[in-house]
Structure formats: C-alpha cells, structure tokens
Coordinates of C-alpha atoms and ligand atoms in Angstrom, one line a residue:
X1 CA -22.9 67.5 65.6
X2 CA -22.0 67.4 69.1
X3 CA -21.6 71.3 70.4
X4 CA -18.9 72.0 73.2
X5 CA -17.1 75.4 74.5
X6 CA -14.1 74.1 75.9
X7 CA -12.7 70.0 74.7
X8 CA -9.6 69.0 76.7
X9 CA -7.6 66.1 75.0
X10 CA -5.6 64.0 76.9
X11 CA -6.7 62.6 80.6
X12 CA -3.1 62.9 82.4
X13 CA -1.4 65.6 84.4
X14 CA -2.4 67.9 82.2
X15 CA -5.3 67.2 81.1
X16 CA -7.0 66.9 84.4
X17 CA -5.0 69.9 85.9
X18 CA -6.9 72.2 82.7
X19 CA -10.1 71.2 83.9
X20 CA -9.5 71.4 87.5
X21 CA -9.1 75.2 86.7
X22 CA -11.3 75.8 83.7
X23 CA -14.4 74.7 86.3
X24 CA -13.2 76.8 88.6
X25 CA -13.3 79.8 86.2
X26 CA -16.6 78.6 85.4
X27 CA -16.1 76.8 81.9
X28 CA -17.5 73.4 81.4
X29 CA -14.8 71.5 79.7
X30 CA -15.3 68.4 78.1
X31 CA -12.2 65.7 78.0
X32 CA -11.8 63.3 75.4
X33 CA -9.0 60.5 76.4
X34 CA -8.2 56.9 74.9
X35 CA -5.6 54.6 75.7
X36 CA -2.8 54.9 77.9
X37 CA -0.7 58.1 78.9
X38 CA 3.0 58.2 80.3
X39 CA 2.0 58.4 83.9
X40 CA -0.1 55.2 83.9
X41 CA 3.3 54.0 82.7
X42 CA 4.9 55.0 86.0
X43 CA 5.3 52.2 88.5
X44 CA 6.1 54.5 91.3
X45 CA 6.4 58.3 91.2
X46 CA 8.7 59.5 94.3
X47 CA 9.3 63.2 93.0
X48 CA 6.1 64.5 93.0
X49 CA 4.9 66.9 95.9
X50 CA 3.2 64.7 98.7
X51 CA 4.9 61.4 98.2
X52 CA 5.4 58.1 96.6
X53 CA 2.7 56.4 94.4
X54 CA 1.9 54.8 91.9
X55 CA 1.5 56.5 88.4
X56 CA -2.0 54.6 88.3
X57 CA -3.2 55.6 91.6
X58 CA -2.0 59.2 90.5
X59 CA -4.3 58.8 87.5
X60 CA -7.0 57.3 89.0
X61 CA -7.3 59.9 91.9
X62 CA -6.9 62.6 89.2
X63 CA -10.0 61.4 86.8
X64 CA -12.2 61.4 90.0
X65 CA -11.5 64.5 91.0
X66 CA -12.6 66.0 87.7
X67 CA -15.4 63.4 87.7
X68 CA -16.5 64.6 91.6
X69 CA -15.9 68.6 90.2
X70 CA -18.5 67.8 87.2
X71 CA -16.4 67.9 84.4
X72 CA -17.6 65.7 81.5
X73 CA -15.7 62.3 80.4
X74 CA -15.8 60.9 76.4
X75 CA -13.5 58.4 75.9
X76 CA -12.8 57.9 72.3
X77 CA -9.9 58.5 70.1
X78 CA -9.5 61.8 68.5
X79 CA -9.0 61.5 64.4
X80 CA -8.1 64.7 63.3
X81 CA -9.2 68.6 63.9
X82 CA -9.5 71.4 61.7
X83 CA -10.1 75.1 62.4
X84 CA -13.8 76.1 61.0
X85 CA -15.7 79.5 61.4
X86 CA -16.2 79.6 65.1
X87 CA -14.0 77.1 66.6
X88 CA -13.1 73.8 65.8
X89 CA -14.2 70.7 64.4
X90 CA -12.7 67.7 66.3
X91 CA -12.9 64.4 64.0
X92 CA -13.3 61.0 66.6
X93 CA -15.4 57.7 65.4
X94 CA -18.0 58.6 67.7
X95 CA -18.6 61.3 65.4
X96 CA -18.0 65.2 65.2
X97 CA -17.7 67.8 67.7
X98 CA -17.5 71.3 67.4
X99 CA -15.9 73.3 69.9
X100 CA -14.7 77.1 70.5
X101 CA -11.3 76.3 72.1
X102 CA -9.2 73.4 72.6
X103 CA -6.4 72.3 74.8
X104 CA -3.9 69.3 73.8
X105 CA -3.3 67.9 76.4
X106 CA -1.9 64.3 74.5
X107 CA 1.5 63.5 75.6
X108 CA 4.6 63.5 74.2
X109 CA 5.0 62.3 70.5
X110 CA 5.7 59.0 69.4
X111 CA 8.5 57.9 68.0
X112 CA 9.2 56.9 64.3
X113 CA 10.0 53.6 64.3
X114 CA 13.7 52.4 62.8
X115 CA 12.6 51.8 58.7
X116 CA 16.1 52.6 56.9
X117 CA 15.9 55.1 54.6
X118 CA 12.6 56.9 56.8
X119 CA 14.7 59.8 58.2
X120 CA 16.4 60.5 55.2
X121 CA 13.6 60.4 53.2
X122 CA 11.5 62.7 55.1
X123 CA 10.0 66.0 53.2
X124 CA 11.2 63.8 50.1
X125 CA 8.1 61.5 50.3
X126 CA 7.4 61.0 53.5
X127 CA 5.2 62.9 56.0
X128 CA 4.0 63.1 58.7
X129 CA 0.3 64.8 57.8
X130 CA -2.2 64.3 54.8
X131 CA -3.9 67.0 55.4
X132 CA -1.3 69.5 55.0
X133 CA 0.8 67.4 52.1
X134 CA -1.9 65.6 49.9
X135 CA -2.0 68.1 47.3
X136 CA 1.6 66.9 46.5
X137 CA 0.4 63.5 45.8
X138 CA -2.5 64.9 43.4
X139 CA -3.1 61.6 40.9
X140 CA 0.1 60.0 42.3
X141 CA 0.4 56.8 44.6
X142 CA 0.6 57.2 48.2
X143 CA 1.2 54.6 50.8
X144 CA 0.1 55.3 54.7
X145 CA 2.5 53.3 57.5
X146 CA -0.4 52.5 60.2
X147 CA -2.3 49.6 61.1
X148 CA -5.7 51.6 63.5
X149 CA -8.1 54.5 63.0
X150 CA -6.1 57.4 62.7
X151 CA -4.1 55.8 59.2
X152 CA -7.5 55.1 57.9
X153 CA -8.5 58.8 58.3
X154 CA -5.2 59.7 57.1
X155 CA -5.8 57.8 53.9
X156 CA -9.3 59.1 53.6
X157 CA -7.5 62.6 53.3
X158 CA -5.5 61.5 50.8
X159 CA -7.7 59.4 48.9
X160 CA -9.7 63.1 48.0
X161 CA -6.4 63.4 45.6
X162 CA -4.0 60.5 45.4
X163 CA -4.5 57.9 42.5
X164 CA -4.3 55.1 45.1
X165 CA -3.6 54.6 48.7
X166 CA -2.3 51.4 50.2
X167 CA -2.2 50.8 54.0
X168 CA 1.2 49.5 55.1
X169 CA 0.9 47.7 58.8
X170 CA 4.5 46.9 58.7
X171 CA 4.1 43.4 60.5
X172 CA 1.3 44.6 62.6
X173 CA -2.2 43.1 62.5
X174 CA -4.8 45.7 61.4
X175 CA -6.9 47.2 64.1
X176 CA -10.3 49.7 62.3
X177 CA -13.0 49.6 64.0
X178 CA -14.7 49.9 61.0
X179 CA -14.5 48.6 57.3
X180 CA -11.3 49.4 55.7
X181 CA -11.8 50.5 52.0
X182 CA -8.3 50.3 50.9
X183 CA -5.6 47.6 49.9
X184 CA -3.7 46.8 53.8
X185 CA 0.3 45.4 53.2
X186 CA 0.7 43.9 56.1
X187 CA 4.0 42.4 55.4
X188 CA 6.9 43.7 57.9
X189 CA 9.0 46.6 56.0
X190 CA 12.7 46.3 55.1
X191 CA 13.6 49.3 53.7
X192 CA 12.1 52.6 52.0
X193 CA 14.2 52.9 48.5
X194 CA 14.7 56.3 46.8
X195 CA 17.8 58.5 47.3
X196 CA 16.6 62.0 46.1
X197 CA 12.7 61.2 46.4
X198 CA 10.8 58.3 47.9
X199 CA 10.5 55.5 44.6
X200 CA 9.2 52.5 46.9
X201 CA 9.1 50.3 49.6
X202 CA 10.6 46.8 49.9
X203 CA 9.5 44.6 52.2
X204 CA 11.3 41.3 54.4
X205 CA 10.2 38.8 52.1
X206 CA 11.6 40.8 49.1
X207 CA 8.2 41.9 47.5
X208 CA 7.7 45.6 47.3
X209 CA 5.4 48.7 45.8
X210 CA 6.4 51.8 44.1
X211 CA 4.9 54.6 45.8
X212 CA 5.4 58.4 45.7
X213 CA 4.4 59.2 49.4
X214 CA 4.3 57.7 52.6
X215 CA 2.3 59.2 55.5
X216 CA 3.3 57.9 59.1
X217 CA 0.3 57.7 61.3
X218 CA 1.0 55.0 64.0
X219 CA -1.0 54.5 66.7
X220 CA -2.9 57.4 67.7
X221 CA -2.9 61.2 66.8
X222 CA -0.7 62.9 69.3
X223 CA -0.3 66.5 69.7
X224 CA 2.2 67.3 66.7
X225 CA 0.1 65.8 64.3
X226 CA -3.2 67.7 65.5
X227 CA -1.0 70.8 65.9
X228 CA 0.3 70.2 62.2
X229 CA -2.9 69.7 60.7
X230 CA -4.0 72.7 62.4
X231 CA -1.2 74.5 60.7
X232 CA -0.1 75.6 64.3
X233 CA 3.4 76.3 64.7
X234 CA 5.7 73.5 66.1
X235 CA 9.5 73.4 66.7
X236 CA 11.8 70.8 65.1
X237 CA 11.9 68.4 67.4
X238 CA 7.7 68.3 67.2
X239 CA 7.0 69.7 70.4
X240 CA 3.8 72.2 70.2
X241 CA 5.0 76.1 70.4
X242 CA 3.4 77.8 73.2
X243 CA 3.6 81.1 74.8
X244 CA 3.8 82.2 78.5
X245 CA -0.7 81.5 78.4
X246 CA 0.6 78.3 77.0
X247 CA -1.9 79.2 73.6
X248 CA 0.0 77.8 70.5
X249 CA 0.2 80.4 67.1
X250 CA -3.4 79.8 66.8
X251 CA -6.2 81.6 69.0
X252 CA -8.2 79.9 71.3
X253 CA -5.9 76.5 70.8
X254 CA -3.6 76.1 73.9
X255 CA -1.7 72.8 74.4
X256 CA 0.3 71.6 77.8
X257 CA 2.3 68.7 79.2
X258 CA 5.0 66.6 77.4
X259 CA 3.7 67.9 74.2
X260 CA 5.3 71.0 74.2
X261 CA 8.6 69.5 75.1
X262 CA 11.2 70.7 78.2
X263 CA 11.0 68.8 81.3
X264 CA 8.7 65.8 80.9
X265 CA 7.5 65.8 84.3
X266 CA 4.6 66.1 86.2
X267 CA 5.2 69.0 87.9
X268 CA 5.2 70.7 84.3
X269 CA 2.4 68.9 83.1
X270 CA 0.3 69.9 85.8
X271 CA 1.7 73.8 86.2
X272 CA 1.4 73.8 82.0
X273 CA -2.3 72.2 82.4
X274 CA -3.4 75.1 85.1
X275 CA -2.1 78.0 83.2
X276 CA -3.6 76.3 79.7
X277 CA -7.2 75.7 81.8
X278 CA -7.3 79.3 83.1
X279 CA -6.5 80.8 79.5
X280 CA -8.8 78.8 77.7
X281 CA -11.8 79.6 79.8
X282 CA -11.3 83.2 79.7
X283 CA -11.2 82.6 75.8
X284 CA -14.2 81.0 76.0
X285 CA -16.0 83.9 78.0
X286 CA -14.8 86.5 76.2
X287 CA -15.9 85.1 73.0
X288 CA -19.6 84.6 74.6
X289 CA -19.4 88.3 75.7
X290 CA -18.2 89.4 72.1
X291 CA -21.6 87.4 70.7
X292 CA -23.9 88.4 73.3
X293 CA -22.4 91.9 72.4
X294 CA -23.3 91.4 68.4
X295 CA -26.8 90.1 68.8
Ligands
FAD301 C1 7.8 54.9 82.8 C2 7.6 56.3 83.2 C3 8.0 56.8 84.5 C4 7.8 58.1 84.8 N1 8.2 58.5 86.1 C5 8.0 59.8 86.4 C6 8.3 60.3 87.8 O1 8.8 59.5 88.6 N2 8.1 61.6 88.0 C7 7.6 62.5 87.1 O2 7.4 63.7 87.5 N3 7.3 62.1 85.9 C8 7.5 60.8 85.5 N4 7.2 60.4 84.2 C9 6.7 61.4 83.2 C10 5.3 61.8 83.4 O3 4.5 60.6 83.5 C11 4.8 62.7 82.3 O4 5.6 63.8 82.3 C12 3.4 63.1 82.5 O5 2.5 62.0 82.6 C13 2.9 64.0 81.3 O6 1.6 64.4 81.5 P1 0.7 64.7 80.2 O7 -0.7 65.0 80.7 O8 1.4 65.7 79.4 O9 0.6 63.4 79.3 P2 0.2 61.9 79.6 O10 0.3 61.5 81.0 O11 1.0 61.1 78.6 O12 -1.3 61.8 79.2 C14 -1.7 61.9 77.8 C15 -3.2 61.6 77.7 O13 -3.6 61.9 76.3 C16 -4.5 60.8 75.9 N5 -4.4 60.8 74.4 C17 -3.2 60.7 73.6 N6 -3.5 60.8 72.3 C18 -4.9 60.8 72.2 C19 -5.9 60.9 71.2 N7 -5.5 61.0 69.9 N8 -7.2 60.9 71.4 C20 -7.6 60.9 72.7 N9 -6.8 60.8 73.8 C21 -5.4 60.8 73.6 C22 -3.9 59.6 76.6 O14 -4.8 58.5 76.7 C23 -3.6 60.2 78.0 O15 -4.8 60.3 78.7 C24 7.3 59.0 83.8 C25 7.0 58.6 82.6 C26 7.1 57.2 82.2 C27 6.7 56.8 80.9

C-alpha cells in the first residue's frame, strides 16, 4: 500500500492552488487527477486577474508550476475512499493509498441524466452511493447505471450483500479497464417504473428487469459521492459542506473549488484551494507532532 501525508484530488484551480501552499508550509502533497476539469473546458478566460487565456494554457501553466515546486503527479482515477484508523484509504486501479488528510479538489458534480421516473424515485430505490445504502439491498436485486470503473466498484460494494447486480450502460458502450464480472444492459433506458418504490426498469426496445435499487455512478467519482461515502456532511444540492478552514464535518478532510458550490469561478477555486492547502498541512504537522509526542 502506497503511504502519503497529504493526497490532493483534482488537478484544476484548486487543486494546484492547495499544493502551491501546502509546499510552501512544508507538506509534500501528492495529486491524483484523471480526465478533464471545467477550466480545460474554457476556450478563453477574460475575468481572471492578469488577462485573457485560454482555460488550457491556464491549466497547463498551473500543473508546471506544481511540477517545477516538487509536488508529486499520479494520474489515475480515484474509486472510492473510506476513513480508516489513521487517515484514509483512497481506492484507484492503480491500487491503494493511504493517506492522513485529503483535499477534494474534483469539480463540480455531474449531472443526472434525464431517465423519467429517476428524480422521483430517488431515496425510493435509487442512490446515489453503495457504500452507504447496500445494506438496504441485503439478498435483493440491485441494478448500477454506469458504463467505466467507478460502477464496477460500485457494484463490487453491493455485490458484498445484493442477490444480483446488473450493470446498466444505458446506450453507452462499456469502458473497465479490467474484466467485468457482472451481467452489463447495455440497451438505452426508457423509463424507471415504480410509483412508491423502484419495481424495474424498461428499456427503448421494450424489454426490461425488475430490480429493487439502482445506484448512479456515471463517469467518474466527483466530490459528493467521495464526501457521501465518507459520510461527510453535504447540502441538498450535493455541494461538499465546508467551514471557514474549508475542512468538511470530518477532520483532516478539506474539499475546495466548484465542489462546494457558490460561485463557480476561478477566483473561488483558487482562494478555496489556498485556504484548504494551508489547513491541511498544518493537520498534517500537528498530527506528526502528536505521534512523535506518543512514541
Ligand atoms: C466552458 C466553461 C467556461 C468557463 N469560463 C470561466 C471564466 O471565463 N472565468 C472563470 O472564472 N471561470 C470559468 N469557468 C469555471 C471554472 O473553470 C471553474 O470554476 C474552475 O475550473 C473550478 O476549479 P476546480 O479546481 O474546482 O475544478 P476543475 O477545474 O473542474 O478541476 C477538477 C479536477 O478534478 C479531476 N477529477 C475529477 N474527478 C476525479 C476523480 N474521481 N479522480 C481523479 N481526478 C478527478 C479532474 O480531472 C480535474 O483535474 C468556466 C467553466 C466552463 C466549463
């Protein structure tokens, strides 16, 4: 298992802003970043302090600036996390790494996409985390909506307790980068059917499944669904709670950027990411004093 102090996720504003300032307090932060953020998605930024560019350049010049300060680069996807004694354990297919503070740093979530029936249904069958609602599905069938990595991890979790699992890619082709053990659907969705509870799923051609759950993991793991797993407090529209440290309601996890909702800009990203890199190392020295202390 891979040992860390400080793991940033996320490689934007924020990201790169926390570990401009965790170095500089003398941490040695590691970020892990896949795929595209929102301000490689900017064609050309003109509100941000020193000019117009592009969001790429932005990114690029960002990266290398960490790179050039000495701050470590892992790019894979992040799975899942969970709190352990010590830390955290941070799930990617690389492997595991375990880690005494953490700082999302992912974005803002994705959206759900337009199912009929998904909205209404939720907390009535469908979730959003296995991890926190598998037990419900205890010798029942569950279906995960998801066609890469982080559904097949979510249907590992449920698989502990569910009767079956079923992936549903919901037109989409499937996308593991390793074997997937369970049935894939990959027939585009129609409609999810159940008025008081979730009883199914039919699908454009007119086939369907009965199923008692259905997870939504699509695409990768944002901040919300880390945060959830974690059990860290989140508000109703799924933005990460944080305080004026920017640490969520768990010690020694801070999150910043468009995950915590507000103004999704990168002014705030980067104000949110300084504050969050600052905290986080003084977590992390304090906790190394408290040890040398004990032993
Ligand atoms: C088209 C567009 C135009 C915009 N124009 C402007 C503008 O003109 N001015 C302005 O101020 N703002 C603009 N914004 C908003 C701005 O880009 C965001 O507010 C800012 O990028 C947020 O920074 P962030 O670090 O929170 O997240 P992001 O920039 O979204 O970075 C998130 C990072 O997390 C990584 N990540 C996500 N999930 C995982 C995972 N599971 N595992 C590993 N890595 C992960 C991503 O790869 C990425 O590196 C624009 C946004 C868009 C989409």
């Amino acid at each position: 298992m891979r040992e860390e102090n400080l793991v940033i996720i996320g490689a934007g504003p924020a990201g790169i802003s926390a570990a401009l300032y965790a170095v500089r307090a003398s941490a040695s932060p590691l970020i892990i970043s896949k795929g595209i953020g929102a301000l490689q998605k900017a064609k050309k930024i003109e509100n941000f302090y020193g000019g117009a560019v592009s969001g790429q350049e932005l990114y690029e010049n960002g990266v290398n600036q960490a790179r050039d300060l000495g701050v470590s680069f892992l790019e894979t996807e992040v799975l899942g996390m969970e709190e352990v004694e010590e830390g955290f354990q941070i799930t990617t297919p690389e492997g595991i790494i375990h880690t005494q503070s953490v700082i999302l740093a992912t974005g803002s979530r994705r959206s759900a996409p337009k199912i009929p029936g998904l909205k209404e249904l939720e907390g009535k069958g469908v979730s959003y985390c296995a991890v926190c609602d598998a037990f419900f599905y205890r010798k029942k069938k569950a279906a995960v909506l998801g066609n890469s990595d982080f559904a097949l991890h979510e249907a590992e979790v449920l698989s502990n307790l569910a009767a079956e699992v079923t992936i549903l890619t919901n037109g989409k082709e499937e996308n593991f980068s390793r074997e997937c053990p369970f049935p894939v659907e990959t027939a585009p969705i129609a409609r999810l059917d159940g008025e008081k509870k979730l009883e199914g799923v039919t699908f454009e051609d007119g086939s369907g499944i009965g199923t008692d759950g259905l997870f939504v993991a699509l695409g990768t793991a944002g901040s919300a669904e880390i945060a959830r797993q974690m059990g860290a407090e989140l508000t109703e529209k799924g933005h990460v709670v944080v305080d004026s440290q920017m640490q969520t309601s768990i010690p020694g996890l801070y999150a910043a950027g468009d995950c915590t909702g507000g103004l999704l800009q990168i002014s705030k990203a980067v104000y949110e990411g300084t504050v969050a890199g600052i905290e986080a190392a003084k977590y992390v020295k304090s906790k190394k004093n408290k040890i040398e202390k004990e032993n």
